Phi, psi and omega in degrees: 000345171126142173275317172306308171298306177316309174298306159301342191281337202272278183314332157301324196266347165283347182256303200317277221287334178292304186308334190273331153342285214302299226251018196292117166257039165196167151000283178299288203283006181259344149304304187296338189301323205277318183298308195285342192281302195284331201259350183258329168319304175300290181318345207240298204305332210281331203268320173324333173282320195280278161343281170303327176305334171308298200276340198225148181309172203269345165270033140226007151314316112033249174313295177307316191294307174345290161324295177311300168333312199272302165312329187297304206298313174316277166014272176351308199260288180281025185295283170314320152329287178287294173315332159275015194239339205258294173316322181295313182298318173209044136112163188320314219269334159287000182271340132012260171320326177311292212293316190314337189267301170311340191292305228269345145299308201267009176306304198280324203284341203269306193292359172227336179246017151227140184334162170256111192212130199272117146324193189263160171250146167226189180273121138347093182269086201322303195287324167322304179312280188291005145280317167316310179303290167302338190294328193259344147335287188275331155316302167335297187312302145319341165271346172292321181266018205273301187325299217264319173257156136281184195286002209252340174324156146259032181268318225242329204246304162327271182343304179298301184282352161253327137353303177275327179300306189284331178258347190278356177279333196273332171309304212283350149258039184026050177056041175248143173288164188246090176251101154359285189291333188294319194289354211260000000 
């Protein structure tokens, strides 16, 4: 779909869905906002590695991820730090608001200082995806229910073990798909 298009739509959706949170006036719609918030979080971060790699030559590549690196974790760490100073201070529905002036900074800057650039194409792998999916589904699940059960339940050790069936494979190929007939 383009690193610039992608990238830019990601960002729409870091000013969109956080606005729609703040001002969400019920339940429902601040869980679809947070949900829509995580699928533009997911579309942006991943293209940021791809970005630098774009911008900067391959002897100060290095150094800029390095820089991403250190930002992120600072992040991490005052992420909570600030948001809970931001909530205590001027109520839940601002903590929102923070993202929105950067997405809406960095929109204009990706649309203009970054390449438009295509990955190799390739097919889609409908069934990797939906063994993968279901596989961390269902781990995830089982670690969700680890609290309330033990680990030896089978509300908590099926899950994990079907998880694993389904999802353990794709680890142990290092997310490389497996086709048979190509080594032949």
């Amino acid at each position: 779909l383009g690193l610039r298009r992608c990238g830019t739509a990601g960002l729409a959706g870091c000013a969109a869905a956080p606005t729609a949170a703040g001002l969400a006036p019920s339940i429902g719609v601040l869980v679809a906002a947070r949900a829509a918030q995580g699928a533009a979080a997911a579309m942006v971060l991943p293209l940021t590695l791809t970005m630098i790699s774009e911008a900067y030559p391959p002897e100060s590549r290095g150094k800029a991820i390095g820089i991403w690196g250190g930002v992120t974790g600072l992040g991490g760490v005052l992420g909570p730090i600030v948001g809970g100073s931001v909530v205590q201070s001027f109520g839940w529905q601002w903590i929102f608001w923070i993202n929105v002036p950067i997405a809406l900074i960095l929109m204009p800057a990706a649309g203009r200082f970054v390449t438009e650039t295509f990955g190799a194409r390739t097919p889609l792998d409908a069934a990797g995806l939906t063994l993968a999916s279901l596989g961390f589904l269902a781990l995830f699940w089982g670690l969700v229910q680890a609290p309330k059960h033990s680990f030896e339940s089978v509300a908590v050790s099926l899950p994990i073990s079907r998880g694993l069936a389904l999802a353990g494979p794709l680890a142990v190929s290092g997310g490389q798909p497996h086709h048979p007939r190509r080594a032949l």
